[in-house]
mmCIF file of C-alpha atoms in Angstrom:
data_model
loop_
_atom_site.group_PDB
_atom_site.id
_atom_site.type_symbol
_atom_site.label_atom_id
_atom_site.label_comp_id
_atom_site.label_asym_id
_atom_site.label_seq_id
_atom_site.Cartn_x
_atom_site.Cartn_y
_atom_site.Cartn_z
ATOM 1 C CA MET A 11 -39.840 -6.318 125.801
ATOM 2 C CA GLN A 12 -37.921 -9.478 126.380
ATOM 3 C CA LEU A 13 -34.925 -10.060 124.163
ATOM 4 C CA TRP A 14 -36.057 -13.303 122.590
ATOM 5 C CA LEU A 15 -39.479 -11.825 121.719
ATOM 6 C CA PHE A 16 -37.879 -8.713 120.214
ATOM 7 C CA ILE A 17 -35.584 -10.807 118.016
ATOM 8 C CA THR A 18 -38.396 -13.163 116.973
ATOM 9 C CA VAL A 19 -40.677 -10.287 115.938
ATOM 10 C CA ASN A 20 -37.902 -8.576 113.961
ATOM 11 C CA VAL A 21 -36.962 -11.811 112.170
ATOM 12 C CA CYS A 22 -40.587 -12.655 111.293
ATOM 13 C CA VAL A 23 -41.369 -9.143 110.066
ATOM 14 C CA ALA A 24 -38.203 -9.003 107.939
ATOM 15 C CA ALA A 25 -38.825 -12.500 106.552
ATOM 16 C CA PHE A 26 -42.406 -11.571 105.657
ATOM 17 C CA VAL A 27 -41.279 -8.367 103.946
ATOM 18 C CA GLY A 28 -38.566 -10.230 101.999
ATOM 19 C CA ALA A 29 -40.961 -12.961 100.828
ATOM 20 C CA LEU A 30 -43.657 -10.438 99.932
ATOM 21 C CA THR A 31 -41.172 -8.280 98.031
ATOM 22 C CA ASN A 32 -39.909 -11.201 95.930
ATOM 23 C CA HIS A 33 -43.455 -12.446 95.335
ATOM 24 C CA PHE A 34 -44.566 -9.075 94.004
ATOM 25 C CA ALA A 35 -41.386 -8.761 91.948
ATOM 26 C CA ILE A 36 -42.255 -12.037 90.198
ATOM 27 C CA LYS A 37 -45.874 -10.993 89.725
ATOM 28 C CA MET A 38 -44.763 -7.667 88.264
ATOM 29 C CA LEU A 39 -43.169 -9.587 85.390
ATOM 30 C CA PHE A 40 -46.692 -10.267 84.074
ATOM 31 C CA HIS A 41 -48.970 -7.820 85.960
ATOM 32 C CA PRO A 42 -50.626 -5.513 85.435
ATOM 33 C CA ARG A 43 -51.477 -6.397 81.872
ATOM 34 C CA ARG A 44 -52.191 -2.778 80.928
ATOM 35 C CA ALA A 45 -50.937 0.614 82.007
ATOM 36 C CA LEU A 46 -52.680 2.136 85.018
ATOM 37 C CA TYR A 47 -53.291 5.872 85.333
ATOM 38 C CA LEU A 48 -53.896 8.162 88.307
ATOM 39 C CA LEU A 49 -54.965 11.763 87.737
ATOM 40 C CA GLY A 50 -53.991 11.411 84.094
ATOM 41 C CA ARG A 51 -50.465 10.179 84.822
ATOM 42 C CA ARG A 52 -49.288 6.634 84.224
ATOM 43 C CA LEU A 53 -48.311 4.836 87.372
ATOM 44 C CA PRO A 54 -44.697 3.576 87.479
ATOM 45 C CA PHE A 55 -44.005 -0.051 86.614
ATOM 46 C CA THR A 56 -47.303 -0.418 84.749
ATOM 47 C CA PRO A 57 -47.831 -2.455 82.688
ATOM 48 C CA GLY A 58 -45.635 -5.353 83.839
ATOM 49 C CA LEU A 59 -42.259 -6.072 82.299
ATOM 50 C CA ILE A 60 -43.332 -8.719 79.791
ATOM 51 C CA PRO A 61 -46.521 -6.949 78.576
ATOM 52 C CA LYS A 62 -44.588 -3.676 78.307
ATOM 53 C CA ARG A 63 -41.655 -5.164 76.389
ATOM 54 C CA LYS A 64 -43.627 -7.726 74.401
ATOM 55 C CA ASP A 65 -42.761 -6.169 71.043
ATOM 56 C CA GLU A 66 -39.088 -5.902 71.943
ATOM 57 C CA ILE A 67 -39.055 -9.488 73.221
ATOM 58 C CA ALA A 68 -40.696 -10.662 69.985
ATOM 59 C CA SER A 69 -38.124 -8.848 67.869
ATOM 60 C CA ALA A 70 -35.236 -10.181 69.953
ATOM 61 C CA LEU A 71 -36.578 -13.733 69.794
ATOM 62 C CA GLY A 72 -36.919 -13.454 66.027
ATOM 63 C CA ASP A 73 -33.308 -12.335 65.678
ATOM 64 C CA VAL A 74 -32.082 -15.094 67.995
ATOM 65 C CA VAL A 75 -34.016 -17.793 66.095
ATOM 66 C CA ALA A 76 -32.799 -16.583 62.694
ATOM 67 C CA LYS A 77 -29.170 -15.968 63.677
ATOM 68 C CA TYR A 78 -28.444 -18.771 66.107
ATOM 69 C CA LEU A 79 -31.161 -21.425 66.206
ATOM 70 C CA VAL A 80 -32.629 -21.983 62.701
ATOM 71 C CA THR A 81 -29.730 -21.212 60.377
ATOM 72 C CA ALA A 82 -28.971 -22.384 56.841
ATOM 73 C CA ASP A 83 -25.834 -24.178 58.047
ATOM 74 C CA GLY A 84 -27.708 -25.957 60.819
ATOM 75 C CA LEU A 85 -30.499 -27.006 58.486
ATOM 76 C CA ARG A 86 -27.979 -28.144 55.874
ATOM 77 C CA GLU A 87 -26.224 -30.358 58.391
ATOM 78 C CA TRP A 88 -29.583 -31.804 59.395
ATOM 79 C CA LEU A 89 -30.639 -32.418 55.782
ATOM 80 C CA ARG A 90 -27.364 -34.038 54.765
ATOM 81 C CA GLY A 91 -27.727 -36.750 57.349
ATOM 82 C CA GLY A 92 -28.565 -39.977 55.544
ATOM 83 C CA ALA A 93 -30.779 -41.040 58.416
ATOM 84 C CA MET A 94 -33.087 -38.114 57.776
ATOM 85 C CA GLN A 95 -33.558 -39.029 54.120
ATOM 86 C CA GLU A 96 -34.150 -42.680 55.000
ATOM 87 C CA ALA A 97 -36.664 -41.679 57.651
ATOM 88 C CA ALA A 98 -38.540 -39.432 55.216
ATOM 89 C CA ALA A 99 -38.628 -42.162 52.531
ATOM 90 C CA ALA A 100 -39.727 -44.782 55.081
ATOM 91 C CA LYS A 101 -42.480 -42.482 56.359
ATOM 92 C CA ILE A 102 -43.871 -41.873 52.878
ATOM 93 C CA ARG A 103 -43.537 -45.566 51.975
ATOM 94 C CA GLY A 104 -45.378 -46.654 55.121
ATOM 95 C CA TRP A 105 -48.177 -44.148 54.485
ATOM 96 C CA LEU A 106 -48.615 -45.348 50.898
ATOM 97 C CA LEU A 107 -48.652 -49.023 51.881
ATOM 98 C CA ALA A 108 -51.175 -48.353 54.641
ATOM 99 C CA ARG A 109 -53.455 -46.617 52.163
ATOM 100 C CA ALA A 110 -52.922 -49.393 49.603
ATOM 101 C CA GLU A 111 -53.980 -52.088 52.078
ATOM 102 C CA GLU A 112 -57.181 -50.149 52.729
ATOM 103 C CA GLY A 113 -58.046 -50.466 49.043
ATOM 104 C CA LEU A 114 -56.813 -47.281 47.439
ATOM 105 C CA THR A 115 -58.094 -46.085 44.086
ATOM 106 C CA ALA A 116 -57.129 -42.877 42.360
ATOM 107 C CA GLU A 117 -60.667 -41.635 43.011
ATOM 108 C CA ARG A 118 -60.425 -42.230 46.778
ATOM 109 C CA LEU A 119 -56.995 -40.641 46.876
ATOM 110 C CA ILE A 120 -58.242 -37.559 45.038
ATOM 111 C CA LEU A 121 -61.367 -37.255 47.193
ATOM 112 C CA LYS A 122 -59.198 -37.189 50.343
ATOM 113 C CA PHE A 123 -58.114 -33.711 49.279
ATOM 114 C CA THR A 124 -61.228 -32.389 47.554
ATOM 115 C CA ASP A 125 -64.936 -33.083 47.097
ATOM 116 C CA ARG A 126 -66.652 -34.726 44.130
ATOM 117 C CA ALA A 127 -68.086 -31.517 42.633
ATOM 118 C CA SER A 128 -64.741 -29.738 42.798
ATOM 119 C CA TRP A 129 -62.942 -32.714 41.253
ATOM 120 C CA GLU A 130 -65.471 -32.976 38.396
ATOM 121 C CA ALA A 131 -65.035 -29.280 37.654
ATOM 122 C CA MET A 132 -61.256 -29.585 37.919
ATOM 123 C CA ARG A 133 -61.181 -32.623 35.628
ATOM 124 C CA ALA A 134 -63.302 -30.876 32.978
ATOM 125 C CA ARG A 135 -61.087 -27.793 33.242
ATOM 126 C CA TRP A 136 -57.900 -29.863 32.904
ATOM 127 C CA ALA A 137 -59.281 -31.675 29.863
ATOM 128 C CA GLU A 138 -60.278 -28.382 28.272
ATOM 129 C CA GLN A 139 -56.936 -26.778 29.056
ATOM 130 C CA GLY A 140 -55.018 -29.831 27.795
ATOM 131 C CA THR A 141 -56.983 -29.871 24.553
ATOM 132 C CA GLY A 142 -56.405 -26.142 24.157
ATOM 133 C CA LEU A 143 -52.660 -26.585 24.686
ATOM 134 C CA ILE A 144 -52.501 -29.340 22.065
ATOM 135 C CA GLU A 145 -54.464 -27.252 19.585
ATOM 136 C CA ARG A 146 -52.271 -24.200 20.119
ATOM 137 C CA TRP A 147 -49.169 -26.371 19.766
ATOM 138 C CA ILE A 148 -50.480 -27.748 16.455
ATOM 139 C CA GLU A 149 -51.187 -24.195 15.270
ATOM 140 C CA ARG A 150 -47.646 -23.070 16.117
ATOM 141 C CA GLN A 151 -46.103 -26.097 14.411
ATOM 142 C CA TRP A 152 -48.390 -25.654 11.410
ATOM 143 C CA GLU A 153 -47.267 -22.113 10.709
ATOM 144 C CA ASP A 154 -44.064 -21.339 12.635
ATOM 145 C CA GLY A 155 -42.728 -24.894 12.660
ATOM 146 C CA GLY A 156 -43.198 -25.304 8.916
ATOM 147 C CA TRP A 157 -45.369 -28.413 9.139
ATOM 148 C CA LYS A 158 -47.736 -26.956 6.592
ATOM 149 C CA ALA A 159 -45.187 -27.065 3.774
ATOM 150 C CA LYS A 160 -43.126 -30.090 4.854
ATOM 151 C CA PRO A 161 -43.492 -33.307 2.843
ATOM 152 C CA LEU A 162 -44.645 -36.423 4.643
ATOM 153 C CA ALA A 163 -41.300 -38.093 3.931
ATOM 154 C CA GLU A 164 -39.644 -35.517 6.255
ATOM 155 C CA LEU A 165 -42.322 -35.540 8.925
ATOM 156 C CA VAL A 166 -42.660 -39.306 9.337
ATOM 157 C CA PRO A 167 -39.661 -40.690 11.297
ATOM 158 C CA GLY A 168 -37.557 -43.172 9.314
ATOM 159 C CA TRP A 169 -39.191 -42.563 5.926
ATOM 160 C CA SER A 170 -36.950 -43.743 3.057
ATOM 161 C CA ASP A 171 -37.258 -45.715 -0.167
ATOM 162 C CA GLU A 172 -36.221 -48.907 1.619
ATOM 163 C CA THR A 173 -38.670 -48.257 4.461
ATOM 164 C CA ALA A 174 -41.489 -47.502 2.014
ATOM 165 C CA ALA A 175 -40.715 -50.746 0.164
ATOM 166 C CA GLY A 176 -40.924 -52.635 3.456
ATOM 167 C CA TRP A 177 -44.224 -50.958 4.251
ATOM 168 C CA ALA A 178 -45.526 -51.924 0.801
ATOM 169 C CA ASP A 179 -44.537 -55.573 1.369
ATOM 170 C CA ARG A 180 -46.209 -55.718 4.754
ATOM 171 C CA MET A 181 -49.340 -53.976 3.510
ATOM 172 C CA THR A 182 -49.481 -56.372 0.534
ATOM 173 C CA ASP A 183 -49.193 -59.369 2.840
ATOM 174 C CA TRP A 184 -51.904 -58.050 5.083
ATOM 175 C CA LEU A 185 -54.212 -57.042 2.240
ATOM 176 C CA THR A 186 -53.934 -60.293 0.263
ATOM 177 C CA ALA A 187 -54.280 -62.408 3.394
ATOM 178 C CA SER A 188 -57.349 -60.443 4.471
ATOM 179 C CA LEU A 189 -58.928 -60.718 1.010
ATOM 180 C CA ARG A 190 -58.256 -64.470 0.827
ATOM 181 C CA GLU A 191 -59.730 -64.992 4.287
ATOM 182 C CA GLU A 192 -62.782 -62.970 3.335
ATOM 183 C CA LEU A 193 -63.260 -64.896 0.060
ATOM 184 C CA LEU A 194 -63.064 -68.260 1.819
ATOM 185 C CA SER A 195 -65.536 -67.243 4.505
ATOM 186 C CA VAL A 196 -69.286 -67.908 4.323
ATOM 187 C CA ARG A 197 -69.929 -64.225 3.833
ATOM 188 C CA GLY A 198 -67.435 -64.082 0.955
ATOM 189 C CA ARG A 199 -68.997 -67.068 -0.800
ATOM 190 C CA ARG A 200 -72.441 -65.543 -0.380
ATOM 191 C CA THR A 201 -71.214 -62.246 -1.813
ATOM 192 C CA LEU A 202 -69.745 -63.976 -4.901
ATOM 193 C CA ARG A 203 -72.942 -65.935 -5.450
ATOM 194 C CA ASN A 204 -74.995 -62.737 -5.267
ATOM 195 C CA MET A 205 -72.610 -61.137 -7.775
ATOM 196 C CA ILE A 206 -73.057 -64.091 -10.163
ATOM 197 C CA ASP A 207 -76.828 -63.928 -9.757
ATOM 198 C CA GLY A 208 -76.791 -60.242 -10.535
ATOM 199 C CA LEU A 209 -74.560 -60.752 -13.539
ATOM 200 C CA LEU A 210 -76.870 -63.447 -14.949
ATOM 201 C CA ASP A 211 -79.923 -61.298 -14.361
ATOM 202 C CA ARG A 212 -78.369 -58.448 -16.331
ATOM 203 C CA THR A 213 -77.419 -60.756 -19.223
ATOM 204 C CA GLY A 214 -80.194 -60.519 -21.843
ATOM 205 C CA GLY A 215 -81.186 -62.435 -24.952
ATOM 206 C CA TRP A 216 -80.557 -66.070 -25.713
ATOM 207 C CA LEU A 217 -77.222 -65.920 -23.910
ATOM 208 C CA GLY A 218 -78.956 -64.978 -20.707
ATOM 209 C CA VAL A 219 -81.532 -67.745 -21.116
ATOM 210 C CA LEU A 220 -78.849 -70.361 -21.787
ATOM 211 C CA ALA A 221 -76.742 -69.133 -18.854
ATOM 212 C CA GLY A 222 -79.744 -69.362 -16.577
ATOM 213 C CA ILE A 223 -80.391 -72.970 -17.724
ATOM 214 C CA PHE A 224 -76.894 -74.408 -17.710
ATOM 215 C CA VAL A 225 -74.978 -72.360 -15.065
ATOM 216 C CA ASP A 226 -75.123 -73.529 -11.464
ATOM 217 C CA GLU A 227 -74.595 -70.429 -9.313
ATOM 218 C CA ASP A 228 -73.235 -72.357 -6.324
ATOM 219 C CA LYS A 229 -70.678 -74.260 -8.357
ATOM 220 C CA ALA A 230 -69.712 -71.112 -10.235
ATOM 221 C CA ALA A 231 -69.236 -69.245 -6.956
ATOM 222 C CA ALA A 232 -67.113 -72.074 -5.527
ATOM 223 C CA LYS A 233 -64.978 -72.258 -8.664
ATOM 224 C CA LEU A 234 -64.569 -68.494 -8.817
ATOM 225 C CA THR A 235 -63.587 -68.456 -5.119
ATOM 226 C CA GLU A 236 -60.955 -71.099 -5.754
ATOM 227 C CA VAL A 237 -59.545 -69.214 -8.745
ATOM 228 C CA LEU A 238 -59.431 -65.874 -6.919
ATOM 229 C CA ALA A 239 -57.753 -67.447 -3.849
ATOM 230 C CA GLU A 240 -55.099 -69.007 -6.116
ATOM 231 C CA GLN A 241 -54.548 -65.685 -7.837
ATOM 232 C CA LEU A 242 -54.113 -63.932 -4.502
ATOM 233 C CA GLU A 243 -51.485 -66.484 -3.531
ATOM 234 C CA GLY A 244 -49.786 -66.255 -6.926
ATOM 235 C CA GLY A 245 -46.924 -63.948 -7.678
ATOM 236 C CA GLU A 246 -48.418 -61.895 -10.520
ATOM 237 C CA LEU A 247 -51.439 -60.461 -8.703
ATOM 238 C CA ARG A 248 -49.444 -60.052 -5.541
ATOM 239 C CA GLU A 249 -46.724 -58.142 -7.380
ATOM 240 C CA MET A 250 -49.322 -55.945 -9.042
ATOM 241 C CA VAL A 251 -50.823 -55.050 -5.638
ATOM 242 C CA ARG A 252 -47.370 -54.439 -4.139
ATOM 243 C CA THR A 253 -46.356 -52.211 -7.042
ATOM 244 C CA PHE A 254 -49.589 -50.245 -6.734
ATOM 245 C CA ILE A 255 -49.102 -49.677 -2.996
ATOM 246 C CA ALA A 256 -45.400 -48.809 -3.440
ATOM 247 C CA ASN A 257 -46.247 -46.243 -6.125
ATOM 248 C CA LYS A 258 -48.927 -44.668 -3.945
ATOM 249 C CA LEU A 259 -46.540 -44.501 -0.980
ATOM 250 C CA ALA A 260 -43.863 -42.892 -3.142
ATOM 251 C CA GLU A 261 -46.432 -40.395 -4.367
ATOM 252 C CA ALA A 262 -47.668 -39.717 -0.817
ATOM 253 C CA GLY A 263 -44.098 -39.146 0.405
ATOM 254 C CA GLY A 264 -43.938 -36.068 -1.793
ATOM 255 C CA TRP A 265 -47.193 -34.609 -0.491
ATOM 256 C CA THR A 266 -46.988 -31.784 1.988
ATOM 257 C CA LEU A 267 -48.839 -32.265 5.262
ATOM 258 C CA GLU A 268 -51.392 -29.714 4.094
ATOM 259 C CA GLN A 269 -52.014 -31.654 0.863
ATOM 260 C CA ALA A 270 -52.295 -34.979 2.700
ATOM 261 C CA ALA A 271 -54.663 -33.585 5.341
ATOM 262 C CA ALA A 272 -56.725 -31.839 2.633
ATOM 263 C CA ARG A 273 -57.139 -35.150 0.764
ATOM 264 C CA LEU A 274 -58.179 -36.952 3.937
ATOM 265 C CA SER A 275 -60.536 -34.258 5.205
ATOM 266 C CA GLY A 276 -61.885 -32.979 1.894
ATOM 267 C CA GLU A 277 -61.380 -29.428 3.182
ATOM 268 C CA GLU A 278 -59.341 -26.631 1.624
ATOM 269 C CA ASN A 279 -58.107 -25.603 5.088
ATOM 270 C CA PRO A 280 -57.408 -28.860 6.930
ATOM 271 C CA LEU A 281 -56.043 -27.292 10.143
ATOM 272 C CA PRO A 282 -59.390 -27.390 12.033
ATOM 273 C CA TRP A 283 -59.776 -31.018 10.929
ATOM 274 C CA LEU A 284 -56.297 -31.865 12.227
ATOM 275 C CA LYS A 285 -57.061 -30.296 15.614
ATOM 276 C CA GLU A 286 -60.359 -32.162 15.785
ATOM 277 C CA GLN A 287 -58.623 -35.476 15.015
ATOM 278 C CA ALA A 288 -55.995 -34.781 17.676
ATOM 279 C CA SER A 289 -58.730 -34.124 20.245
ATOM 280 C CA ARG A 290 -60.547 -37.319 19.290
ATOM 281 C CA LEU A 291 -57.311 -39.299 19.484
ATOM 282 C CA LEU A 292 -56.318 -37.929 22.904
ATOM 283 C CA ARG A 293 -59.787 -38.050 24.554
ATOM 284 C CA LEU A 294 -58.325 -36.372 27.642
ATOM 285 C CA GLU A 295 -61.478 -36.388 29.737
ATOM 286 C CA GLU A 296 -62.049 -40.079 29.019
ATOM 287 C CA ARG A 297 -58.450 -40.863 29.941
ATOM 288 C CA LEU A 298 -58.789 -38.896 33.182
ATOM 289 C CA ASP A 299 -61.896 -40.932 33.954
ATOM 290 C CA LYS A 300 -59.920 -44.174 33.447
ATOM 291 C CA ILE A 301 -57.142 -42.880 35.695
ATOM 292 C CA GLU A 302 -59.752 -42.093 38.343
ATOM 293 C CA LYS A 303 -60.902 -45.742 38.389
ATOM 294 C CA LEU A 304 -57.354 -47.075 38.503
ATOM 295 C CA ASP A 305 -56.651 -49.417 41.446
ATOM 296 C CA VAL A 306 -53.610 -47.611 42.799
ATOM 297 C CA GLY A 307 -53.428 -49.788 45.899
ATOM 298 C CA GLU A 308 -53.085 -53.022 43.950
ATOM 299 C CA LEU A 309 -50.374 -51.493 41.767
ATOM 300 C CA LEU A 310 -48.497 -50.184 44.793
ATOM 301 C CA ILE A 311 -48.506 -53.585 46.500
ATOM 302 C CA ARG A 312 -47.548 -55.482 43.339
ATOM 303 C CA HIS A 313 -44.696 -53.175 42.351
ATOM 304 C CA GLU A 314 -43.489 -52.146 45.812
ATOM 305 C CA ALA A 315 -39.847 -53.000 45.123
ATOM 306 C CA VAL A 316 -39.793 -50.784 42.028
ATOM 307 C CA TRP A 317 -41.462 -47.675 43.412
ATOM 308 C CA ALA A 318 -39.773 -47.942 46.812
ATOM 309 C CA GLU A 319 -36.374 -47.602 45.133
ATOM 310 C CA ALA A 320 -37.680 -44.779 42.969
ATOM 311 C CA LEU A 321 -39.086 -43.116 46.096
ATOM 312 C CA ARG A 322 -35.659 -43.122 47.751
ATOM 313 C CA THR A 323 -34.193 -41.552 44.622
ATOM 314 C CA ILE A 324 -36.922 -38.878 44.522
ATOM 315 C CA VAL A 325 -36.520 -38.071 48.220
ATOM 316 C CA GLY A 326 -32.745 -37.835 47.781
ATOM 317 C CA ALA A 327 -33.175 -35.522 44.784
ATOM 318 C CA ALA A 328 -35.645 -33.378 46.757
ATOM 319 C CA PHE A 329 -33.196 -33.091 49.677
ATOM 320 C CA ASP A 330 -30.351 -32.204 47.274
ATOM 321 C CA LEU A 331 -32.467 -29.537 45.622
ATOM 322 C CA LEU A 332 -33.452 -28.134 49.009
ATOM 323 C CA ASP A 333 -29.799 -28.193 50.061
ATOM 324 C CA ARG A 334 -28.776 -26.122 47.018
ATOM 325 C CA ARG A 335 -31.586 -23.628 47.539
ATOM 326 C CA LEU A 336 -31.455 -23.554 51.337
ATOM 327 C CA GLU A 337 -30.254 -19.966 51.704
ATOM 328 C CA THR A 338 -32.997 -18.784 49.376
ATOM 329 C CA VAL A 339 -35.622 -20.814 51.224
ATOM 330 C CA VAL A 340 -34.518 -19.554 54.653
ATOM 331 C CA ALA A 341 -34.458 -15.980 53.378
ATOM 332 C CA ALA A 342 -37.905 -16.400 51.839
ATOM 333 C CA LEU A 343 -39.298 -17.701 55.135
ATOM 334 C CA GLU A 344 -38.355 -14.393 56.843
ATOM 335 C CA LEU A 345 -37.925 -16.128 60.194
ATOM 336 C CA PRO A 346 -37.447 -12.945 62.272
ATOM 337 C CA ARG A 347 -40.725 -11.510 61.045
ATOM 338 C CA LEU A 348 -42.499 -14.878 61.375
ATOM 339 C CA VAL A 349 -41.340 -15.379 64.968
ATOM 340 C CA ARG A 350 -42.138 -11.764 65.819
ATOM 341 C CA ARG A 351 -45.683 -12.122 64.503
ATOM 342 C CA GLN A 352 -46.266 -15.330 66.410
ATOM 343 C CA VAL A 353 -44.915 -13.899 69.676
ATOM 344 C CA GLU A 354 -46.963 -10.720 69.242
ATOM 345 C CA LYS A 355 -50.110 -12.796 68.775
ATOM 346 C CA PHE A 356 -49.306 -14.998 71.760
ATOM 347 C CA PRO A 357 -51.454 -13.996 74.808
ATOM 348 C CA VAL A 358 -49.564 -12.773 77.856
ATOM 349 C CA GLU A 359 -51.826 -14.956 80.010
ATOM 350 C CA GLN A 360 -50.572 -18.013 78.124
ATOM 351 C CA VAL A 361 -46.970 -16.883 78.549
ATOM 352 C CA GLU A 362 -47.521 -16.534 82.315
ATOM 353 C CA ARG A 363 -49.164 -19.973 82.515
ATOM 354 C CA ILE A 364 -46.277 -21.582 80.636
ATOM 355 C CA MET A 365 -43.658 -19.827 82.747
ATOM 356 C CA LEU A 366 -45.380 -20.847 85.971
ATOM 357 C CA ASP A 367 -45.741 -24.452 84.765
ATOM 358 C CA LEU A 368 -42.079 -24.608 83.816
ATOM 359 C CA SER A 369 -40.564 -22.509 86.639
ATOM 360 C CA GLY A 370 -43.179 -22.549 89.411
ATOM 361 C CA ARG A 371 -40.837 -24.391 91.772
ATOM 362 C CA GLU A 372 -38.025 -21.923 91.081
ATOM 363 C CA PHE A 373 -40.364 -18.941 91.610
ATOM 364 C CA ARG A 374 -41.471 -20.378 94.950
ATOM 365 C CA ALA A 375 -37.822 -20.930 95.846
ATOM 366 C CA ILE A 376 -37.158 -17.275 95.060
ATOM 367 C CA THR A 377 -40.021 -16.263 97.355
ATOM 368 C CA TRP A 378 -38.704 -18.417 100.206
ATOM 369 C CA LEU A 379 -35.197 -17.166 99.545
ATOM 370 C CA GLY A 380 -36.530 -13.641 100.049
ATOM 371 C CA ALA A 381 -38.037 -14.750 103.324
ATOM 372 C CA LEU A 382 -34.735 -16.324 104.388
ATOM 373 C CA LEU A 383 -32.701 -13.268 103.470
ATOM 374 C CA GLY A 384 -35.244 -10.997 105.130
ATOM 375 C CA GLY A 385 -35.147 -13.101 108.300
ATOM 376 C CA MET A 386 -31.337 -12.993 108.364
ATOM 377 C CA ILE A 387 -31.423 -9.238 107.894
ATOM 378 C CA GLY A 388 -33.945 -8.944 110.746
ATOM 379 C CA LEU A 389 -31.743 -11.103 112.975
ATOM 380 C CA ILE A 390 -28.622 -9.067 112.186
ATOM 381 C CA GLN A 391 -30.537 -5.827 112.721
ATOM 382 C CA SER A 392 -31.786 -7.042 116.114
ATOM 383 C CA VAL A 393 -28.275 -8.022 117.227
ATOM 384 C CA ILE A 394 -26.857 -4.655 116.146
ATOM 385 C CA LEU A 395 -29.613 -2.753 117.952
ATOM 386 C CA GLN A 396 -28.946 -4.707 121.172
ATOM 387 C CA ILE A 397 -25.214 -4.061 120.943
ATOM 388 C CA PHE A 398 -25.544 -0.308 120.415
ATOM 389 C CA ARG A 399 -28.452 0.207 122.780
#
């Protein structure tokens, strides 16, 4: 065989073997996917490296992520950056404004996260639970808190003799002004005239006959209205009303809450009545319904400057709280286990596809490098064989 042909064949064969060897070495990272058996014995190098060591790789990746990549110190440095807080606040602010411009109501906001039936059930449950909490709180205060035996003067904030006197003055002003207004109204004049008519009808004998002849009911009603209005403006009647109210307030200040509630309810045990009045006053389900119809978007746009500043404060407080609890949060996440689970669930086929997408050029370079090295070995081998022939 001619020399040049001998060398060419050796170089080509060696290059082919080198390329093929490197190609199969790369493939054996991922193939075969499962162990192969012959005559009951597992063939060597099956399964491939990555499928065989998948659990070990997952565990190692978990340890690397937890110890070197996602650490409490690294996260703390990231959180403490003011830019991160500003970015978070700006993101939330932009989202809220975008929703507000679309016409955001509390109902629409709620229904983004749940359906109508679930919200109705949730609202009824919240109202029931809220009412139950209030009732249980009243029960505890009634017995354990001593409300039952406390006088009103201790329970009502700011109760004193001077305060009660001020209340009496204001109540007197309101009462006399209301009575005078009522007397001077058409309805008040009609009521007085009806009273005079009834009085004359009940007056018997000659006195009744004479009163019916000589008394003009309209004039009598007008005169009586004028007299009563003057009396209400005068000091004597006003002082009498004020004294009456002041005495009743002083008397009520000594009542215990149980006595006061019993007088108002007419019940010997007024606790159920108090709980019922609290429920009627709160009307939790009705208030939740009003909140649902609230135009949140209009409020957000109108008061943007106020809530935007509050939002920055809230985000800063949230970041500070997370900073203080970061070790606990990172430990609770159990990053090694989390990463291990995710890697274990990740298909080997997907791993191979990703590796080939990222390093396909390098793998091909390795194959051609094998061909180059094989060709060089073939060339050297041919030269040596010719020298020692």
